[in-house]
């Protein structure tokens, strides 16, 4: 995730530079054909383009809101993951007694979750944290994060039965695991349900068509400065489209995605420290980005 605004502007600028240059080249072709070669077919009225631009701006704004709502929901669910992992660790240590294996298991859970959501290899982190008995128990499971929650539930039930802990306490701890499963299900829903084509591919097509038609309606008025005016207006629509496109995939391996590795490391530190074992340092910002 981009945390430095200057870095963010540079990244977005690099990502749309090629399209902006192509758009500017088309604007120059239009103004040369109109001013030098006097192509009369280019004398297009500006009113239709203005109306189309207004409608497109409303559509792009609605699409941007939908993409941001998707990104923010994913971040909110990761916040629920963080809070519930901390709560489970605290209750495993204070209510169940000396069960560091459960605390290490919950520390491995967010790493397994980020690997499943982002399709990245997190086996080293999971193997480093997950107790051997739990690691053996999740072998062959397709959904590794869910398998860890299942093993944690078994560990809690075992400790409750061994120590004769009150059922209300057991239910309270099990409710935390259920909240983790619910948050995980929400994150998987976002990953498995992309935005409809009308909100993903169609806006880029409409923006490209608008940028092609735009200089034809401006060249009569702006003449030789048409490339400047047309490029500025087109740039606005390109940035709107690019921003929404970046936000609609919160788990992708891009600078605009959620910093899942950073959040998983933060959870790991918070739940491992009470056990007295050494914990790794938090992940810092690298070149204005959080992993």
PDB file of C-alpha atoms in Angstrom:
ATOM      1  CA  UNK A   1       0.000   0.000   0.000  1.00  0.00           C
ATOM      2  CA  UNK A   2       1.235   3.483  -0.832  1.00  0.00           C
ATOM      3  CA  UNK A   3       1.830   5.551   2.309  1.00  0.00           C
ATOM      4  CA  UNK A   4       3.886   8.390   0.806  1.00  0.00           C
ATOM      5  CA  UNK A   5       1.824  10.762  -1.345  1.00  0.00           C
ATOM      6  CA  UNK A   6       4.788  11.801  -3.468  1.00  0.00           C
ATOM      7  CA  UNK A   7       5.627   8.172  -4.209  1.00  0.00           C
ATOM      8  CA  UNK A   8       1.974   7.545  -5.029  1.00  0.00           C
ATOM      9  CA  UNK A   9       1.876  10.379  -7.537  1.00  0.00           C
ATOM     10  CA  UNK A  10       5.041   9.084  -9.200  1.00  0.00           C
ATOM     11  CA  UNK A  11       3.655   5.555  -9.441  1.00  0.00           C
ATOM     12  CA  UNK A  12       0.340   6.685 -10.912  1.00  0.00           C
ATOM     13  CA  UNK A  13       2.162   9.005 -13.299  1.00  0.00           C
ATOM     14  CA  UNK A  14       4.365   6.175 -14.578  1.00  0.00           C
ATOM     15  CA  UNK A  15       1.407   3.851 -14.955  1.00  0.00           C
ATOM     16  CA  UNK A  16      -0.613   6.235 -17.146  1.00  0.00           C
ATOM     17  CA  UNK A  17       2.286   7.975 -18.932  1.00  0.00           C
ATOM     18  CA  UNK A  18       2.097   5.770 -22.016  1.00  0.00           C
ATOM     19  CA  UNK A  19      -1.637   6.368 -22.484  1.00  0.00           C
ATOM     20  CA  UNK A  20      -1.241  10.124 -21.938  1.00  0.00           C
ATOM     21  CA  UNK A  21       1.515  10.338 -24.567  1.00  0.00           C
ATOM     22  CA  UNK A  22      -0.596   8.347 -27.016  1.00  0.00           C
ATOM     23  CA  UNK A  23      -3.533  10.648 -26.352  1.00  0.00           C
ATOM     24  CA  UNK A  24      -1.364  13.744 -26.841  1.00  0.00           C
ATOM     25  CA  UNK A  25      -0.051  12.345 -30.140  1.00  0.00           C
ATOM     26  CA  UNK A  26      -3.622  11.882 -31.356  1.00  0.00           C
ATOM     27  CA  UNK A  27      -4.437  15.455 -30.319  1.00  0.00           C
ATOM     28  CA  UNK A  28      -1.490  16.749 -32.368  1.00  0.00           C
ATOM     29  CA  UNK A  29      -2.623  14.723 -35.378  1.00  0.00           C
ATOM     30  CA  UNK A  30      -6.096  16.221 -35.104  1.00  0.00           C
ATOM     31  CA  UNK A  31      -4.872  19.819 -34.802  1.00  0.00           C
ATOM     32  CA  UNK A  32      -2.431  19.420 -37.716  1.00  0.00           C
ATOM     33  CA  UNK A  33      -5.091  17.904 -39.954  1.00  0.00           C
ATOM     34  CA  UNK A  34      -7.511  20.697 -39.054  1.00  0.00           C
ATOM     35  CA  UNK A  35      -5.155  23.676 -39.123  1.00  0.00           C
ATOM     36  CA  UNK A  36      -2.902  22.735 -42.027  1.00  0.00           C
ATOM     37  CA  UNK A  37      -4.895  20.358 -44.198  1.00  0.00           C
ATOM     38  CA  UNK A  38      -8.294  21.923 -43.402  1.00  0.00           C
ATOM     39  CA  UNK A  39     -10.207  18.698 -42.932  1.00  0.00           C
ATOM     40  CA  UNK A  40     -13.789  19.930 -42.688  1.00  0.00           C
ATOM     41  CA  UNK A  41     -15.122  16.648 -41.279  1.00  0.00           C
ATOM     42  CA  UNK A  42     -13.342  17.529 -38.046  1.00  0.00           C
ATOM     43  CA  UNK A  43     -15.639  20.459 -37.406  1.00  0.00           C
ATOM     44  CA  UNK A  44     -17.769  18.580 -34.902  1.00  0.00           C
ATOM     45  CA  UNK A  45     -20.163  20.372 -32.518  1.00  0.00           C
ATOM     46  CA  UNK A  46     -19.036  20.507 -28.906  1.00  0.00           C
ATOM     47  CA  UNK A  47     -22.456  20.044 -27.271  1.00  0.00           C
ATOM     48  CA  UNK A  48     -22.745  16.248 -27.756  1.00  0.00           C
ATOM     49  CA  UNK A  49     -19.221  15.735 -26.387  1.00  0.00           C
ATOM     50  CA  UNK A  50     -19.998  17.940 -23.390  1.00  0.00           C
ATOM     51  CA  UNK A  51     -23.125  15.928 -22.599  1.00  0.00           C
ATOM     52  CA  UNK A  52     -21.276  12.650 -23.007  1.00  0.00           C
ATOM     53  CA  UNK A  53     -18.469  13.927 -20.755  1.00  0.00           C
ATOM     54  CA  UNK A  54     -20.923  14.914 -18.031  1.00  0.00           C
ATOM     55  CA  UNK A  55     -22.640  11.518 -18.113  1.00  0.00           C
ATOM     56  CA  UNK A  56     -19.288   9.732 -18.162  1.00  0.00           C
ATOM     57  CA  UNK A  57     -18.073  11.732 -15.167  1.00  0.00           C
ATOM     58  CA  UNK A  58     -21.122  10.651 -13.149  1.00  0.00           C
ATOM     59  CA  UNK A  59     -20.625   7.045 -14.194  1.00  0.00           C
ATOM     60  CA  UNK A  60     -16.911   7.132 -13.309  1.00  0.00           C
ATOM     61  CA  UNK A  61     -17.703   8.667  -9.935  1.00  0.00           C
ATOM     62  CA  UNK A  62     -20.200   5.920  -9.133  1.00  0.00           C
ATOM     63  CA  UNK A  63     -17.709   3.273 -10.252  1.00  0.00           C
ATOM     64  CA  UNK A  64     -14.954   4.814  -8.094  1.00  0.00           C
ATOM     65  CA  UNK A  65     -17.252   4.765  -5.057  1.00  0.00           C
ATOM     66  CA  UNK A  66     -18.039   1.087  -5.667  1.00  0.00           C
ATOM     67  CA  UNK A  67     -14.347   0.191  -5.987  1.00  0.00           C
ATOM     68  CA  UNK A  68     -13.421   2.122  -2.845  1.00  0.00           C
ATOM     69  CA  UNK A  69     -16.282   0.531  -0.888  1.00  0.00           C
ATOM     70  CA  UNK A  70     -14.904  -2.868  -1.896  1.00  0.00           C
ATOM     71  CA  UNK A  71     -11.366  -1.896  -0.823  1.00  0.00           C
ATOM     72  CA  UNK A  72     -12.546  -0.384   2.466  1.00  0.00           C
ATOM     73  CA  UNK A  73     -14.691  -3.401   3.333  1.00  0.00           C
ATOM     74  CA  UNK A  74     -11.633  -5.605   2.905  1.00  0.00           C
ATOM     75  CA  UNK A  75      -9.656  -3.313   5.208  1.00  0.00           C
ATOM     76  CA  UNK A  76     -12.461  -3.347   7.797  1.00  0.00           C
ATOM     77  CA  UNK A  77     -12.567  -7.144   7.755  1.00  0.00           C
ATOM     78  CA  UNK A  78      -8.803  -7.272   8.246  1.00  0.00           C
ATOM     79  CA  UNK A  79      -9.314  -5.005  11.251  1.00  0.00           C
ATOM     80  CA  UNK A  80     -11.755  -7.580  12.637  1.00  0.00           C
ATOM     81  CA  UNK A  81      -9.153 -10.299  12.017  1.00  0.00           C
ATOM     82  CA  UNK A  82      -6.575  -8.276  13.969  1.00  0.00           C
ATOM     83  CA  UNK A  83      -8.833  -7.605  16.940  1.00  0.00           C
ATOM     84  CA  UNK A  84     -10.101 -11.176  17.204  1.00  0.00           C
ATOM     85  CA  UNK A  85      -6.621 -12.670  16.947  1.00  0.00           C
ATOM     86  CA  UNK A  86      -5.525 -10.490  19.856  1.00  0.00           C
ATOM     87  CA  UNK A  87      -8.613 -11.414  21.862  1.00  0.00           C
ATOM     88  CA  UNK A  88      -8.106 -15.130  21.248  1.00  0.00           C
ATOM     89  CA  UNK A  89      -4.450 -14.884  22.269  1.00  0.00           C
ATOM     90  CA  UNK A  90      -5.348 -13.037  25.466  1.00  0.00           C
ATOM     91  CA  UNK A  91      -8.026 -15.500  26.448  1.00  0.00           C
ATOM     92  CA  UNK A  92      -5.868 -18.499  25.567  1.00  0.00           C
ATOM     93  CA  UNK A  93      -3.245 -17.161  27.962  1.00  0.00           C
ATOM     94  CA  UNK A  94      -5.484 -15.940  30.794  1.00  0.00           C
ATOM     95  CA  UNK A  95      -8.443 -18.350  30.765  1.00  0.00           C
ATOM     96  CA  UNK A  96      -6.941 -21.562  29.442  1.00  0.00           C
ATOM     97  CA  UNK A  97      -3.609 -21.239  31.177  1.00  0.00           C
ATOM     98  CA  UNK A  98      -0.262 -22.256  29.763  1.00  0.00           C
ATOM     99  CA  UNK A  99      -1.075 -22.998  26.106  1.00  0.00           C
ATOM    100  CA  UNK A 100       1.562 -21.169  24.005  1.00  0.00           C
ATOM    101  CA  UNK A 101       0.843 -23.572  21.137  1.00  0.00           C
ATOM    102  CA  UNK A 102      -2.569 -21.955  20.699  1.00  0.00           C
ATOM    103  CA  UNK A 103      -1.005 -18.504  20.695  1.00  0.00           C
ATOM    104  CA  UNK A 104       1.528 -19.532  18.063  1.00  0.00           C
ATOM    105  CA  UNK A 105      -1.266 -21.123  16.063  1.00  0.00           C
ATOM    106  CA  UNK A 106      -3.249 -17.898  16.001  1.00  0.00           C
ATOM    107  CA  UNK A 107      -0.043 -16.048  15.043  1.00  0.00           C
ATOM    108  CA  UNK A 108       0.288 -18.301  11.982  1.00  0.00           C
ATOM    109  CA  UNK A 109      -3.338 -17.787  10.976  1.00  0.00           C
ATOM    110  CA  UNK A 110      -3.086 -14.276   9.408  1.00  0.00           C
ATOM    111  CA  UNK A 111      -0.041 -15.364   7.391  1.00  0.00           C
ATOM    112  CA  UNK A 112      -1.971 -18.337   6.015  1.00  0.00           C
ATOM    113  CA  UNK A 113      -4.910 -16.043   5.284  1.00  0.00           C
ATOM    114  CA  UNK A 114      -2.860 -13.489   3.353  1.00  0.00           C
ATOM    115  CA  UNK A 115      -1.304 -16.318   1.352  1.00  0.00           C
ATOM    116  CA  UNK A 116      -4.720 -17.679   0.415  1.00  0.00           C
ATOM    117  CA  UNK A 117      -6.120 -14.260  -0.491  1.00  0.00           C
ATOM    118  CA  UNK A 118      -3.127 -13.020  -2.463  1.00  0.00           C
ATOM    119  CA  UNK A 119      -2.024 -16.354  -3.977  1.00  0.00           C
ATOM    120  CA  UNK A 120       1.480 -15.926  -2.540  1.00  0.00           C
ATOM    121  CA  UNK A 121       3.765 -18.477  -0.901  1.00  0.00           C
ATOM    122  CA  UNK A 122       3.689 -18.042   2.881  1.00  0.00           C
ATOM    123  CA  UNK A 123       4.784 -21.556   3.773  1.00  0.00           C
ATOM    124  CA  UNK A 124       7.952 -20.304   5.487  1.00  0.00           C
ATOM    125  CA  UNK A 125       6.018 -18.053   7.885  1.00  0.00           C
ATOM    126  CA  UNK A 126       3.358 -20.679   8.594  1.00  0.00           C
ATOM    127  CA  UNK A 127       5.963 -23.401   9.188  1.00  0.00           C
ATOM    128  CA  UNK A 128       7.956 -21.088  11.464  1.00  0.00           C
ATOM    129  CA  UNK A 129       4.984 -20.372  13.714  1.00  0.00           C
ATOM    130  CA  UNK A 130       2.614 -23.319  13.555  1.00  0.00           C
ATOM    131  CA  UNK A 131       3.224 -26.047  16.195  1.00  0.00           C
ATOM    132  CA  UNK A 132       4.167 -29.429  14.657  1.00  0.00           C
ATOM    133  CA  UNK A 133       0.931 -31.125  15.778  1.00  0.00           C
ATOM    134  CA  UNK A 134      -1.196 -28.435  14.115  1.00  0.00           C
ATOM    135  CA  UNK A 135       0.991 -28.445  11.008  1.00  0.00           C
ATOM    136  CA  UNK A 136       0.375 -32.160  10.638  1.00  0.00           C
ATOM    137  CA  UNK A 137      -3.337 -31.685  11.244  1.00  0.00           C
ATOM    138  CA  UNK A 138      -3.786 -29.235   8.363  1.00  0.00           C
ATOM    139  CA  UNK A 139      -1.920 -31.335   5.774  1.00  0.00           C
ATOM    140  CA  UNK A 140      -4.052 -31.876   2.694  1.00  0.00           C
ATOM    141  CA  UNK A 141      -6.597 -29.171   3.540  1.00  0.00           C
ATOM    142  CA  UNK A 142      -7.485 -26.964   0.588  1.00  0.00           C
ATOM    143  CA  UNK A 143      -8.391 -24.022   2.809  1.00  0.00           C
ATOM    144  CA  UNK A 144      -5.374 -23.694   5.083  1.00  0.00           C
ATOM    145  CA  UNK A 145      -6.634 -20.717   7.172  1.00  0.00           C
ATOM    146  CA  UNK A 146      -9.869 -22.551   7.919  1.00  0.00           C
ATOM    147  CA  UNK A 147      -7.877 -25.656   8.814  1.00  0.00           C
ATOM    148  CA  UNK A 148      -5.888 -23.659  11.372  1.00  0.00           C
ATOM    149  CA  UNK A 149      -9.102 -22.361  12.938  1.00  0.00           C
ATOM    150  CA  UNK A 150     -10.347 -25.950  13.166  1.00  0.00           C
ATOM    151  CA  UNK A 151      -7.140 -27.072  14.894  1.00  0.00           C
ATOM    152  CA  UNK A 152      -7.384 -24.152  17.310  1.00  0.00           C
ATOM    153  CA  UNK A 153     -10.956 -25.154  18.124  1.00  0.00           C
ATOM    154  CA  UNK A 154      -9.807 -28.697  18.858  1.00  0.00           C
ATOM    155  CA  UNK A 155      -7.060 -27.368  21.112  1.00  0.00           C
ATOM    156  CA  UNK A 156      -9.516 -25.209  23.039  1.00  0.00           C
ATOM    157  CA  UNK A 157     -11.958 -28.107  23.478  1.00  0.00           C
ATOM    158  CA  UNK A 158      -9.161 -30.356  24.682  1.00  0.00           C
ATOM    159  CA  UNK A 159      -8.035 -27.842  27.298  1.00  0.00           C
ATOM    160  CA  UNK A 160     -11.608 -27.180  28.454  1.00  0.00           C
ATOM    161  CA  UNK A 161     -12.232 -30.897  28.942  1.00  0.00           C
ATOM    162  CA  UNK A 162      -8.916 -31.447  30.711  1.00  0.00           C
ATOM    163  CA  UNK A 163      -9.325 -28.595  33.197  1.00  0.00           C
ATOM    164  CA  UNK A 164     -13.081 -28.714  33.578  1.00  0.00           C
ATOM    165  CA  UNK A 165     -13.463 -25.088  32.470  1.00  0.00           C
ATOM    166  CA  UNK A 166     -16.963 -23.657  32.569  1.00  0.00           C
ATOM    167  CA  UNK A 167     -18.956 -23.981  29.365  1.00  0.00           C
ATOM    168  CA  UNK A 168     -19.655 -20.266  29.259  1.00  0.00           C
ATOM    169  CA  UNK A 169     -15.931 -19.590  29.031  1.00  0.00           C
ATOM    170  CA  UNK A 170     -15.633 -22.194  26.279  1.00  0.00           C
ATOM    171  CA  UNK A 171     -18.465 -20.553  24.380  1.00  0.00           C
ATOM    172  CA  UNK A 172     -16.847 -17.143  24.706  1.00  0.00           C
ATOM    173  CA  UNK A 173     -13.566 -18.363  23.219  1.00  0.00           C
ATOM    174  CA  UNK A 174     -15.325 -20.349  20.500  1.00  0.00           C
ATOM    175  CA  UNK A 175     -17.291 -17.230  19.547  1.00  0.00           C
ATOM    176  CA  UNK A 176     -13.991 -15.503  18.741  1.00  0.00           C
ATOM    177  CA  UNK A 177     -13.099 -18.325  16.355  1.00  0.00           C
ATOM    178  CA  UNK A 178     -16.532 -17.953  14.761  1.00  0.00           C
ATOM    179  CA  UNK A 179     -15.944 -14.209  14.309  1.00  0.00           C
ATOM    180  CA  UNK A 180     -12.613 -14.988  12.653  1.00  0.00           C
ATOM    181  CA  UNK A 181     -14.326 -17.452  10.318  1.00  0.00           C
ATOM    182  CA  UNK A 182     -17.002 -14.870   9.459  1.00  0.00           C
ATOM    183  CA  UNK A 183     -14.391 -12.207   8.655  1.00  0.00           C
ATOM    184  CA  UNK A 184     -12.447 -14.715   6.570  1.00  0.00           C
ATOM    185  CA  UNK A 185     -15.608 -15.568   4.663  1.00  0.00           C
ATOM    186  CA  UNK A 186     -16.147 -11.891   3.880  1.00  0.00           C
ATOM    187  CA  UNK A 187     -12.607 -11.552   2.575  1.00  0.00           C
ATOM    188  CA  UNK A 188     -12.999 -14.668   0.426  1.00  0.00           C
ATOM    189  CA  UNK A 189     -16.264 -13.291  -0.958  1.00  0.00           C
ATOM    190  CA  UNK A 190     -14.478 -10.126  -2.083  1.00  0.00           C
ATOM    191  CA  UNK A 191     -11.667 -12.149  -3.653  1.00  0.00           C
ATOM    192  CA  UNK A 192     -13.979 -14.574  -5.454  1.00  0.00           C
ATOM    193  CA  UNK A 193     -16.514 -11.993  -6.668  1.00  0.00           C
ATOM    194  CA  UNK A 194     -14.942  -9.418  -9.004  1.00  0.00           C
ATOM    195  CA  UNK A 195     -16.764  -6.281  -9.975  1.00  0.00           C
ATOM    196  CA  UNK A 196     -19.180  -6.855 -12.877  1.00  0.00           C
ATOM    197  CA  UNK A 197     -17.901  -6.155 -16.365  1.00  0.00           C
ATOM    198  CA  UNK A 198     -20.004  -2.969 -16.435  1.00  0.00           C
ATOM    199  CA  UNK A 199     -17.798  -1.598 -13.638  1.00  0.00           C
ATOM    200  CA  UNK A 200     -14.446  -3.046 -14.708  1.00  0.00           C
ATOM    201  CA  UNK A 201     -13.921  -3.250 -18.477  1.00  0.00           C
ATOM    202  CA  UNK A 202     -16.662  -0.950 -19.774  1.00  0.00           C
ATOM    203  CA  UNK A 203     -15.415   2.291 -18.124  1.00  0.00           C
ATOM    204  CA  UNK A 204     -11.969   1.994 -19.735  1.00  0.00           C
ATOM    205  CA  UNK A 205     -13.569   1.464 -23.149  1.00  0.00           C
ATOM    206  CA  UNK A 206     -15.829   4.490 -22.733  1.00  0.00           C
ATOM    207  CA  UNK A 207     -12.933   6.667 -21.537  1.00  0.00           C
ATOM    208  CA  UNK A 208     -10.824   5.679 -24.544  1.00  0.00           C
ATOM    209  CA  UNK A 209     -13.656   6.496 -26.958  1.00  0.00           C
ATOM    210  CA  UNK A 210     -14.250   9.821 -25.209  1.00  0.00           C
ATOM    211  CA  UNK A 211     -10.565  10.752 -25.439  1.00  0.00           C
ATOM    212  CA  UNK A 212     -10.591   9.979 -29.169  1.00  0.00           C
ATOM    213  CA  UNK A 213     -13.646  12.141 -29.836  1.00  0.00           C
ATOM    214  CA  UNK A 214     -12.692  14.961 -27.451  1.00  0.00           C
ATOM    215  CA  UNK A 215     -10.135  16.849 -29.604  1.00  0.00           C
ATOM    216  CA  UNK A 216     -12.537  16.813 -32.570  1.00  0.00           C
ATOM    217  CA  UNK A 217     -14.972  18.978 -30.617  1.00  0.00           C
ATOM    218  CA  UNK A 218     -12.278  21.289 -29.200  1.00  0.00           C
ATOM    219  CA  UNK A 219     -10.091  21.992 -32.218  1.00  0.00           C
ATOM    220  CA  UNK A 220     -12.442  24.627 -33.683  1.00  0.00           C
ATOM    221  CA  UNK A 221     -12.186  26.741 -30.540  1.00  0.00           C
ATOM    222  CA  UNK A 222      -8.719  26.024 -29.147  1.00  0.00           C
ATOM    223  CA  UNK A 223      -6.958  25.525 -32.498  1.00  0.00           C
ATOM    224  CA  UNK A 224      -3.211  25.052 -31.849  1.00  0.00           C
ATOM    225  CA  UNK A 225      -3.585  24.686 -28.075  1.00  0.00           C
ATOM    226  CA  UNK A 226      -6.049  21.820 -28.509  1.00  0.00           C
ATOM    227  CA  UNK A 227      -3.468  19.212 -27.369  1.00  0.00           C
ATOM    228  CA  UNK A 228      -3.108  21.031 -24.038  1.00  0.00           C
ATOM    229  CA  UNK A 229      -6.820  21.348 -23.300  1.00  0.00           C
ATOM    230  CA  UNK A 230      -7.763  17.917 -24.605  1.00  0.00           C
ATOM    231  CA  UNK A 231      -4.926  16.184 -22.774  1.00  0.00           C
ATOM    232  CA  UNK A 232      -5.818  17.830 -19.450  1.00  0.00           C
ATOM    233  CA  UNK A 233      -9.461  16.805 -19.698  1.00  0.00           C
ATOM    234  CA  UNK A 234      -8.549  13.324 -20.873  1.00  0.00           C
ATOM    235  CA  UNK A 235      -6.017  13.000 -18.057  1.00  0.00           C
ATOM    236  CA  UNK A 236      -8.753  13.620 -15.505  1.00  0.00           C
ATOM    237  CA  UNK A 237     -10.836  10.735 -16.831  1.00  0.00           C
ATOM    238  CA  UNK A 238      -7.796   8.466 -17.117  1.00  0.00           C
ATOM    239  CA  UNK A 239      -6.863   9.099 -13.481  1.00  0.00           C
ATOM    240  CA  UNK A 240     -10.423   8.385 -12.346  1.00  0.00           C
ATOM    241  CA  UNK A 241     -10.431   5.122 -14.281  1.00  0.00           C
ATOM    242  CA  UNK A 242      -6.963   4.119 -13.046  1.00  0.00           C
ATOM    243  CA  UNK A 243      -7.779   4.868  -9.404  1.00  0.00           C
ATOM    244  CA  UNK A 244     -10.950   2.775  -9.459  1.00  0.00           C
ATOM    245  CA  UNK A 245      -9.189  -0.049 -11.291  1.00  0.00           C
ATOM    246  CA  UNK A 246      -6.439  -0.143  -8.642  1.00  0.00           C
ATOM    247  CA  UNK A 247      -8.873  -0.187  -5.709  1.00  0.00           C
ATOM    248  CA  UNK A 248     -11.183  -2.911  -7.013  1.00  0.00           C
ATOM    249  CA  UNK A 249      -8.590  -5.647  -6.312  1.00  0.00           C
ATOM    250  CA  UNK A 250      -7.500  -5.151  -2.674  1.00  0.00           C
ATOM    251  CA  UNK A 251      -5.488  -8.412  -2.530  1.00  0.00           C
ATOM    252  CA  UNK A 252      -3.519  -8.092  -5.780  1.00  0.00           C
ATOM    253  CA  UNK A 253       0.263  -7.863  -5.773  1.00  0.00           C
ATOM    254  CA  UNK A 254       0.314  -4.153  -6.592  1.00  0.00           C
ATOM    255  CA  UNK A 255       1.365  -1.027  -4.658  1.00  0.00           C
ATOM    256  CA  UNK A 256      -2.325  -0.139  -4.293  1.00  0.00           C
ATOM    257  CA  UNK A 257      -3.380  -3.331  -2.480  1.00  0.00           C
ATOM    258  CA  UNK A 258      -3.824  -3.802   1.257  1.00  0.00           C
ATOM    259  CA  UNK A 259      -0.579  -4.240   3.248  1.00  0.00           C
ATOM    260  CA  UNK A 260      -1.467  -7.777   4.318  1.00  0.00           C
ATOM    261  CA  UNK A 261       2.118  -8.767   5.158  1.00  0.00           C
ATOM    262  CA  UNK A 262       2.462  -5.766   7.453  1.00  0.00           C
ATOM    263  CA  UNK A 263      -0.846  -6.489   9.183  1.00  0.00           C
ATOM    264  CA  UNK A 264       0.008 -10.179   9.588  1.00  0.00           C
ATOM    265  CA  UNK A 265       3.384  -9.294  11.104  1.00  0.00           C
ATOM    266  CA  UNK A 266       1.727  -6.851  13.519  1.00  0.00           C
ATOM    267  CA  UNK A 267      -0.673  -9.573  14.688  1.00  0.00           C
ATOM    268  CA  UNK A 268       2.203 -12.016  15.063  1.00  0.00           C
ATOM    269  CA  UNK A 269       4.136  -9.617  17.288  1.00  0.00           C
ATOM    270  CA  UNK A 270       1.112  -8.847  19.453  1.00  0.00           C
ATOM    271  CA  UNK A 271       0.192 -12.481  20.130  1.00  0.00           C
ATOM    272  CA  UNK A 272       3.703 -13.935  20.443  1.00  0.00           C
ATOM    273  CA  UNK A 273       5.156 -11.404  22.880  1.00  0.00           C
ATOM    274  CA  UNK A 274       3.002 -12.542  25.853  1.00  0.00           C
ATOM    275  CA  UNK A 275       4.519 -16.035  25.537  1.00  0.00           C
ATOM    276  CA  UNK A 276       7.984 -14.676  26.332  1.00  0.00           C
ATOM    277  CA  UNK A 277       9.415 -15.912  23.042  1.00  0.00           C
ATOM    278  CA  UNK A 278      11.281 -13.457  20.798  1.00  0.00           C
ATOM    279  CA  UNK A 279       9.205 -11.846  18.077  1.00  0.00           C
ATOM    280  CA  UNK A 280      10.414 -10.363  14.788  1.00  0.00           C
ATOM    281  CA  UNK A 281      10.511  -6.608  14.246  1.00  0.00           C
ATOM    282  CA  UNK A 282       7.582  -4.922  12.484  1.00  0.00           C
ATOM    283  CA  UNK A 283       7.773  -4.483   8.746  1.00  0.00           C
ATOM    284  CA  UNK A 284       8.745  -0.921   7.898  1.00  0.00           C
ATOM    285  CA  UNK A 285       8.015   1.262   4.922  1.00  0.00           C
ATOM    286  CA  UNK A 286      10.224   0.687   1.888  1.00  0.00           C
ATOM    287  CA  UNK A 287      10.354   3.447  -0.741  1.00  0.00           C
ATOM    288  CA  UNK A 288       7.044   4.823   0.495  1.00  0.00           C
ATOM    289  CA  UNK A 289       5.303   1.433   0.291  1.00  0.00           C
ATOM    290  CA  UNK A 290       4.008  -1.058   2.851  1.00  0.00           C
ATOM    291  CA  UNK A 291       3.993  -4.718   1.850  1.00  0.00           C
TER     292      UNK A 291
END
